[in-house]
CSV table of C-alpha atoms in Angstrom, one decimal:
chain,number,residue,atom,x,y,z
D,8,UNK,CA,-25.4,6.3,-1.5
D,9,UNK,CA,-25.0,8.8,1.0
D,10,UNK,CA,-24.2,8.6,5.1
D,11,UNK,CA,-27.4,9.5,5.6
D,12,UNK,CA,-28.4,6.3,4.3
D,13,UNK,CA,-25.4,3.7,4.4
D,14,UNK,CA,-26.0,4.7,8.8
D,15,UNK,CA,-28.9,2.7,9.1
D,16,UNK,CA,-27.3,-0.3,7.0
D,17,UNK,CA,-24.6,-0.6,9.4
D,18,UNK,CA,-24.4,-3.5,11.6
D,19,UNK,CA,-22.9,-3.6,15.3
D,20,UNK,CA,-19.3,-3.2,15.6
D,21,UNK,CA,-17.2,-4.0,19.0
D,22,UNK,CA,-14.7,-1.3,17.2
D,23,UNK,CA,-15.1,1.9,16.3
D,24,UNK,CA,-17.4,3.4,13.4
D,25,UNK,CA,-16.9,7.0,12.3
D,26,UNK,CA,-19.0,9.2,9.9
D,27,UNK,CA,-17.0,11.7,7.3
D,28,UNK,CA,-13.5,10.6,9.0
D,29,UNK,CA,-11.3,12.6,7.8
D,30,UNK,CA,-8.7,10.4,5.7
D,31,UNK,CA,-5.9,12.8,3.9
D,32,UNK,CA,-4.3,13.2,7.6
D,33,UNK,CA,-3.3,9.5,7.4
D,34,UNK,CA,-1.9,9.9,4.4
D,35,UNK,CA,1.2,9.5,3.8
D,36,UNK,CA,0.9,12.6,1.0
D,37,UNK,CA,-1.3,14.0,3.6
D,38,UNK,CA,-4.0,14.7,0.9
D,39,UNK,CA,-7.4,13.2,0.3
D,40,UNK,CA,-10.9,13.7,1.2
D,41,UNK,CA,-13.5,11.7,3.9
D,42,UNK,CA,-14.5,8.4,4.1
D,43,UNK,CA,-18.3,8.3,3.9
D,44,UNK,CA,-17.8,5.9,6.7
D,45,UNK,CA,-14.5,4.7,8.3
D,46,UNK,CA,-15.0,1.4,10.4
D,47,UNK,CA,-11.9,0.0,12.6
D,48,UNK,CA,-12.9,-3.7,13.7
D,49,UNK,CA,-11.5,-4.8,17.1
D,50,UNK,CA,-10.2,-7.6,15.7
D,51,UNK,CA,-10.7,-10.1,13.1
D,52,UNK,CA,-14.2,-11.9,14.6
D,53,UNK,CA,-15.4,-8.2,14.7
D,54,UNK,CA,-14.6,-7.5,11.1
D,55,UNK,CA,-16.0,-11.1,10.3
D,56,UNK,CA,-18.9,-10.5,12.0
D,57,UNK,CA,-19.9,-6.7,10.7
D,58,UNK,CA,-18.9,-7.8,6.4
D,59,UNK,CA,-21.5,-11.1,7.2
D,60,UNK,CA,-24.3,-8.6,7.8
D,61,UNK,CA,-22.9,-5.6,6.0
D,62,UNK,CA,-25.3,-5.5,2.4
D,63,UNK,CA,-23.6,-6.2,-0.3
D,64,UNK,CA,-24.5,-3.7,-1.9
D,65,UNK,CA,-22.8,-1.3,0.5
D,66,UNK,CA,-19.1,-0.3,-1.2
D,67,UNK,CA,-16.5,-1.5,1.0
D,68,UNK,CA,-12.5,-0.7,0.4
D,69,UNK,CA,-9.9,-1.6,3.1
D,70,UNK,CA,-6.3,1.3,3.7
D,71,UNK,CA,-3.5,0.3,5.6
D,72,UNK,CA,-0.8,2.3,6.6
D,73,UNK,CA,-1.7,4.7,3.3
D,74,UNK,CA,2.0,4.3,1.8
D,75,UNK,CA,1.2,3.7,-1.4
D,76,UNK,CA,-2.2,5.6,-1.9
D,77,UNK,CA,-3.4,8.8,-3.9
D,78,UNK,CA,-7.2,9.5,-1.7
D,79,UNK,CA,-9.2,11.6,-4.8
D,80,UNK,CA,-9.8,14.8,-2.7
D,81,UNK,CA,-13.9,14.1,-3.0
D,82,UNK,CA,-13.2,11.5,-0.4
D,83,UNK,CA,-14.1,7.8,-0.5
D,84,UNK,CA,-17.9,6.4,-0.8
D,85,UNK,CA,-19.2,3.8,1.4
D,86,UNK,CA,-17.3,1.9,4.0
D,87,UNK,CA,-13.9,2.3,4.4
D,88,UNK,CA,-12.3,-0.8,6.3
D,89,UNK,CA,-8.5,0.5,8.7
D,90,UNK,CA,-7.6,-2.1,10.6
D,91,UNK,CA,-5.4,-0.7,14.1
D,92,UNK,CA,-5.1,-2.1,17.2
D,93,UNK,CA,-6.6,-5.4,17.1
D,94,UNK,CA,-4.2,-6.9,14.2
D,95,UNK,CA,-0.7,-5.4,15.8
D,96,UNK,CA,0.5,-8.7,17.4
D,97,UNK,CA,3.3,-10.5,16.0
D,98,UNK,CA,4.2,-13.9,17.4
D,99,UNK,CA,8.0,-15.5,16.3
D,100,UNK,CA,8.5,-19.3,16.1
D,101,UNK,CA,11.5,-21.2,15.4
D,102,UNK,CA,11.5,-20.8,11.5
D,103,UNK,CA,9.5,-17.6,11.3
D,104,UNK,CA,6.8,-15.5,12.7
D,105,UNK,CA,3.3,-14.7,12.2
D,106,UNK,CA,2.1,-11.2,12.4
D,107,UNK,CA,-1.2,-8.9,12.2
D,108,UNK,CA,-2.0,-7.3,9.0
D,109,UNK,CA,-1.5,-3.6,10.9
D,110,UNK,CA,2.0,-4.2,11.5
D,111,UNK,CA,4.8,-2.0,9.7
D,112,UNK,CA,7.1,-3.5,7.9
D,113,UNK,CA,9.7,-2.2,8.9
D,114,UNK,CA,8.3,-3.4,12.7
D,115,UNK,CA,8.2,-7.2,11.2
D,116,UNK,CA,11.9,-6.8,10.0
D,117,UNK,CA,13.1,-5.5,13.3
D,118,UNK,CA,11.2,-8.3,15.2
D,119,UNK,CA,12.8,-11.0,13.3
D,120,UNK,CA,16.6,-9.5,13.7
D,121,UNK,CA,15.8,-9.4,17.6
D,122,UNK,CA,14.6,-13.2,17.2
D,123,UNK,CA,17.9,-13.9,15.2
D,124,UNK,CA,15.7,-14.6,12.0
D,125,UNK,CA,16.8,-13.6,8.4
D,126,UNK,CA,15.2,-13.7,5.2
D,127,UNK,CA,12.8,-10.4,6.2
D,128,UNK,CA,15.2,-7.6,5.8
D,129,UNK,CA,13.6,-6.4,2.8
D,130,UNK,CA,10.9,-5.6,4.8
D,131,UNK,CA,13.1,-3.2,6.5
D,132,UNK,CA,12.9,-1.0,2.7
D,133,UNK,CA,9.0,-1.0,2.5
D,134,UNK,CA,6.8,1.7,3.9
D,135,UNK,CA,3.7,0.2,4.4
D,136,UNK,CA,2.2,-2.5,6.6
D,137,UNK,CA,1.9,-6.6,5.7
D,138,UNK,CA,-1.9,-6.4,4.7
D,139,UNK,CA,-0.6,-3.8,2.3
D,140,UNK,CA,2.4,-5.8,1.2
D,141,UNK,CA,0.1,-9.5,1.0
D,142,UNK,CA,-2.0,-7.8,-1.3
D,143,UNK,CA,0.4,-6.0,-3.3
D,144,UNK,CA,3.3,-8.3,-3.3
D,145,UNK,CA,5.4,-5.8,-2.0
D,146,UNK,CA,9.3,-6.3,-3.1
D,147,UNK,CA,12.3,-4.5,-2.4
D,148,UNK,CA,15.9,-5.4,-2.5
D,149,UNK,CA,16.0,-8.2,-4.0
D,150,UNK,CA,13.0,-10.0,-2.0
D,151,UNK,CA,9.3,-10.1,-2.3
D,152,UNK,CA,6.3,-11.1,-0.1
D,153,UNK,CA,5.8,-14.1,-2.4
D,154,UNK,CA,9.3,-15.5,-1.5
D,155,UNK,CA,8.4,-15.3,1.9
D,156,UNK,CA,5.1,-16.0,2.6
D,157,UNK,CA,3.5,-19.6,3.9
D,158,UNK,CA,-0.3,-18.5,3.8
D,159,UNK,CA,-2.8,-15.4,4.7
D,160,UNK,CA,-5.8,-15.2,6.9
D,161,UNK,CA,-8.6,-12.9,5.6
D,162,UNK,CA,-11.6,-12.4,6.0
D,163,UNK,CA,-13.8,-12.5,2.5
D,164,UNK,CA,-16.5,-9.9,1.5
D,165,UNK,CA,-19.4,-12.5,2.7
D,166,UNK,CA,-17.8,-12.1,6.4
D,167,UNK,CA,-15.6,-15.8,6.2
D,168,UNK,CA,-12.3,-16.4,7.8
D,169,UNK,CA,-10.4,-18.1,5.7
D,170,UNK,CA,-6.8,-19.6,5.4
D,171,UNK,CA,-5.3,-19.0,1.9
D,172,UNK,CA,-2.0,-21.1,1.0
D,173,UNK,CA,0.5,-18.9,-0.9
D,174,UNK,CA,-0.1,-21.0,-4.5
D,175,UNK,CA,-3.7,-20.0,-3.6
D,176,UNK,CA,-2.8,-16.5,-4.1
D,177,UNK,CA,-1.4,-16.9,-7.7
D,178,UNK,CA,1.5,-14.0,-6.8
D,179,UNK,CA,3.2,-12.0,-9.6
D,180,UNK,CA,5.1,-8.8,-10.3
D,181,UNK,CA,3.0,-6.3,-7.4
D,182,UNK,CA,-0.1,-8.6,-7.3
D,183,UNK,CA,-1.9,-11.3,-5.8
D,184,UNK,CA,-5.1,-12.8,-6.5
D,185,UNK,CA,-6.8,-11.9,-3.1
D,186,UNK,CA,-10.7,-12.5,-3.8
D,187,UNK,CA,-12.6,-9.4,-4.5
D,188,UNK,CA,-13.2,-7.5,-1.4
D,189,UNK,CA,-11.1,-9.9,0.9
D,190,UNK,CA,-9.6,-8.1,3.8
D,191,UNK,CA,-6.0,-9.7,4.7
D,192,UNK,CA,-5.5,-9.9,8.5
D,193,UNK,CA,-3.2,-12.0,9.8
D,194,UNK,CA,-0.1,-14.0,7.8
D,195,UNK,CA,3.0,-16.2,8.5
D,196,UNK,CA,5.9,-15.7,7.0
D,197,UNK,CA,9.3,-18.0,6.7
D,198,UNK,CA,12.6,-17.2,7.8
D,199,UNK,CA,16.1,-18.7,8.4
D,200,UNK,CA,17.7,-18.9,12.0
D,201,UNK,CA,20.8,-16.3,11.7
D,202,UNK,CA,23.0,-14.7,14.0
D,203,UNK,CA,21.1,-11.6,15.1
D,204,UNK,CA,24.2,-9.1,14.5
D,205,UNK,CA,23.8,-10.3,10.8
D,206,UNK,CA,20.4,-9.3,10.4
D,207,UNK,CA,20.5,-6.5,12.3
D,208,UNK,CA,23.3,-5.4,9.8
D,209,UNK,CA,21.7,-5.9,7.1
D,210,UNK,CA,18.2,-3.8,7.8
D,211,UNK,CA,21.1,-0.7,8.3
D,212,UNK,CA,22.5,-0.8,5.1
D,213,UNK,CA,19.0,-1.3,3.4
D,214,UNK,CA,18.0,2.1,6.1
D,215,UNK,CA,21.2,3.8,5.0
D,216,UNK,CA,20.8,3.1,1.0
D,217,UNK,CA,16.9,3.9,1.3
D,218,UNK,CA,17.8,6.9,2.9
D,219,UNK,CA,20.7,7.9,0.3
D,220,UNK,CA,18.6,7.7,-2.4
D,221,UNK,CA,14.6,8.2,-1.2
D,222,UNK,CA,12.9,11.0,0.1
D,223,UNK,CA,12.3,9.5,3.1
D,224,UNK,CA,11.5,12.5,4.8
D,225,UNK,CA,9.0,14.3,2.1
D,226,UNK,CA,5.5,14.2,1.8
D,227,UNK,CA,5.4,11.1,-0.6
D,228,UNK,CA,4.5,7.9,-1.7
D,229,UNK,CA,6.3,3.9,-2.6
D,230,UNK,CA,7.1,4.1,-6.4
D,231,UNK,CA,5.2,6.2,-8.1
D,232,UNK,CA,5.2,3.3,-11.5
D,233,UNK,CA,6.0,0.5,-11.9
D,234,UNK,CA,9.2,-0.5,-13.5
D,235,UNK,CA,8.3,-1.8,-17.2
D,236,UNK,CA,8.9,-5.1,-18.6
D,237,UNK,CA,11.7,-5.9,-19.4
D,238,UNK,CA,10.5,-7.2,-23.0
D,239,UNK,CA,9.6,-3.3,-23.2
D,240,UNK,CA,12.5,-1.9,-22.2
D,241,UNK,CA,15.6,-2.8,-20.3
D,242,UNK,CA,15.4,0.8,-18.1
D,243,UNK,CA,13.4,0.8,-14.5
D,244,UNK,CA,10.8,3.8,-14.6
D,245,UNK,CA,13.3,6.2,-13.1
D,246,UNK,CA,15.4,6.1,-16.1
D,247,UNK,CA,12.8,6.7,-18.5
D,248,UNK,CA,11.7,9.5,-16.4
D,249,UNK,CA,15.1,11.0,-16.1
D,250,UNK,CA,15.2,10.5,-19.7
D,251,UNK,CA,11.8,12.3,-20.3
D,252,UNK,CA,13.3,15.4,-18.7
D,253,UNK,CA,10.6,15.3,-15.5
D,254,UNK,CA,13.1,15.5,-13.2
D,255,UNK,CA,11.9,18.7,-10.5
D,256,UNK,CA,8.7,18.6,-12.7
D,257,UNK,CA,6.1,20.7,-11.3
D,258,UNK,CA,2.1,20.6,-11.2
D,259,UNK,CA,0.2,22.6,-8.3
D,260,UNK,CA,2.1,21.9,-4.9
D,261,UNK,CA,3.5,18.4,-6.6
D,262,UNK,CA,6.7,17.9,-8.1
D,263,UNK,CA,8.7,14.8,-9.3
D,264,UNK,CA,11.4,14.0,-6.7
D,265,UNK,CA,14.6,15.3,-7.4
D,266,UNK,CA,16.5,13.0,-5.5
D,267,UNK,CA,14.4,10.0,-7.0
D,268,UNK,CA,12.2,10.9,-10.0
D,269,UNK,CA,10.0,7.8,-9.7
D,270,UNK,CA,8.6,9.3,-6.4
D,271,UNK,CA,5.4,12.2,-6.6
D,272,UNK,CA,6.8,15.1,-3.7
D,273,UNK,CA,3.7,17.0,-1.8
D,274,UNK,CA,5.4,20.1,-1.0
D,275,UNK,CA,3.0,21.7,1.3
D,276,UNK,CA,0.1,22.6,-0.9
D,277,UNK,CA,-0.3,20.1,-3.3
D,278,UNK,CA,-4.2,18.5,-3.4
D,279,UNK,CA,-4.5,15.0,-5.0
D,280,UNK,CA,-5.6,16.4,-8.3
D,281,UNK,CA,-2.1,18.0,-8.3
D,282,UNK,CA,-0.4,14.8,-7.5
D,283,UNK,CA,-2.1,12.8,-10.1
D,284,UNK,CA,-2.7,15.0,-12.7
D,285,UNK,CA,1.3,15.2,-12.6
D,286,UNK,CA,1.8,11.9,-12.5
D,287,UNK,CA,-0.4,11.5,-16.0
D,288,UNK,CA,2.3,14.3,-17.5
D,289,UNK,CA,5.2,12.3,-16.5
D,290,UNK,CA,3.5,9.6,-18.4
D,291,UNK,CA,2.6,11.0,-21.5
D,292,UNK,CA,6.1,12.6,-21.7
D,293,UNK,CA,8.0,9.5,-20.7
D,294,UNK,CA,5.7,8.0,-23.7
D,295,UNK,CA,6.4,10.7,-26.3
D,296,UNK,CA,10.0,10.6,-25.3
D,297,UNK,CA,10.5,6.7,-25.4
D,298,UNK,CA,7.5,4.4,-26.2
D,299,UNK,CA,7.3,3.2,-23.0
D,300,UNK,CA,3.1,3.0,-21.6
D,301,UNK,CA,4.3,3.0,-17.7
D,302,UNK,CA,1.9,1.9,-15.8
D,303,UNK,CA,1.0,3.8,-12.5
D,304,UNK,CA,2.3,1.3,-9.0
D,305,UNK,CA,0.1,4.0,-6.6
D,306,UNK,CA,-3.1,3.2,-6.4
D,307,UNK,CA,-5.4,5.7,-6.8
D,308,UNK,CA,-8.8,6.2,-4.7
D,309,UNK,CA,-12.1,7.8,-4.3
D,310,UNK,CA,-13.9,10.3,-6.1
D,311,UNK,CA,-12.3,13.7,-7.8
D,312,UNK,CA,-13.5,17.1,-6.1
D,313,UNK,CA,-15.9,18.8,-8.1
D,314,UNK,CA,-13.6,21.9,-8.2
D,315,UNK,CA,-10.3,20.0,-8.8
D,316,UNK,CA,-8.4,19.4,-12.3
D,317,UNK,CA,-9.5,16.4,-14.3
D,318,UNK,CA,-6.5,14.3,-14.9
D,319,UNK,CA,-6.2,12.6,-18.5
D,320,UNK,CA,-5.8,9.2,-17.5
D,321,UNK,CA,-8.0,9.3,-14.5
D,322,UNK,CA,-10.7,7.2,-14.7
D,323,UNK,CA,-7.7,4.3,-14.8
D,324,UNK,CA,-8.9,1.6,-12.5
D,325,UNK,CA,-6.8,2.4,-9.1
């Protein structure tokens, strides 16, 4: 399906509806083709409203702040849902606040310090945004979404908005059972009255250790894999990388971090094919080297470019 003809399936939006957006620019690897069609709802009875008379046969795939994404440098078919403005408001009770699916993480974990909240710092370590970390279960030291979370709002493929209680959402080791096609947009989560000087020193030292050993500053992604069970082995995906020898592995314009080797690096050139046809090296060598299957944490988008490398391994389901 083309944008010649997903156009004249698109219902009214009070947001804004672009054609061939360009996508890699809010990439965090800064790579990645168009959407066919980006749509950014004013809020979440404009999103409500456009899925209810969207077809459902129209593809439909919601980004967020792009953190954790590889966008296939053919670009993305059918509609792709970014939610901005309209889902940026955070509002902090007395035991914990509830924010817009848009917001940064690290925005959420400063919010809560200011309020004198604890209990979100770990937030403070994840670059992304809470739809993004609802959906994934996004952890980092020694938290997770699911420890914090009392319930999502989203709004379903069909156009509902409904509440979801955290059992609902069935959370586990970077997942959750969102429904198909469910777009997260607005979710409470707990915290613990705390002196704010406390939490305010705590978000620094997870900034200064994220800093010490991430590159932060590169053209780069969240984990890269995720870190294998422990029944399969007792090393996080670093180590078995390290072990591997992909250390300052090069592909294209990608390379292995250095500084962390479970991060992908865009160094200036790199095009998505690069990036994940890297990633499926480090893979097979890890698995050559040690047994260990790991199992890619960056989801991968879209559709390939004709002219780009094929990637063994990259037909997984992103």
């Amino acid at each position: 399906m083309q944008g010649g003809e997903i156009a004249p399936l698109l219902p009214p939006l009070r947001g804004r509806i672009s054609q061939h957006a360009p996508l890699g620019p809010r990439s965090w690897f800064r790579v990645g083709g168009p959407a066919e069609v980006l749509v950014q709802p004013a809020d979440a009875e404009d999103l409500a409203a456009f899925l209810a008379a969207l077809p459902l046969e129209v593809p439909v795939l919601t980004i967020g702040a792009a953190s954790n994404l590889i966008i296939r440098d053919g670009g993305i078919a059918g509609v792709v849902i970014r939610l901005a403005r309209g889902f940026t408001d955070i509002t902090v009770e007395e035991d914990g606040l509830v924010a817009g699916a848009a917001c940064l993480d690290m925005t959420i974990a400063e919010t809560a310090a200011e309020a004198g909240l604890a209990g979100l710092e770990f937030l403070a370590g994840i670059p992304g945004s809470l739809g993004g970390a609802v959906a994934m279960n996004a952890g980092a030291y020694d938290s997770d979404t699911a420890a914090v979370l009392d319930w999502a709002e989203i709004v379903t493929r069909e156009g509902a908005l409904v509440r979801v209680e955290n059992a609902k959402l069935r959370f586990g080791y970077r997942h959750s059972a969102l429904p198909p096609g469910a777009v997260v947009v607005r979710a409470r989560l707990r915290a613990i009255p705390a002196p704010r000087e406390t939490v305010a020193s705590r978000i620094a030292e997870i900034r200064a250790a994220r800093e010490a050993s991430q590159p932060v500053r590169a053209r780069t992604g969240g984990s890269t894999f995720r870190n294998p069970d422990a029944v399969l082995s007792s090393k996080k995906a670093w180590a078995l990388i390290d072990e591997a020898g992909c250390r300052g592995l090069t592909l294209g314009g990608a390379q292995v971090s250095e500084k962390h080797c479970n991060f992908l690096l865009n160094t200036g050139a790199a095009t998505a094919a690069d990036l994940e046809s890297l990633g499926e090296e480090v893979r097979r060598r890890v698995r050559a080297a040690t047994g260990v299957q790991l199992d890619w944490e960056i989801k991968r988008i879209g559709r390939p470019s004709a002219a780009g490398r094929t990637a063994p391994g990259a037909g997984d389901p992103a």
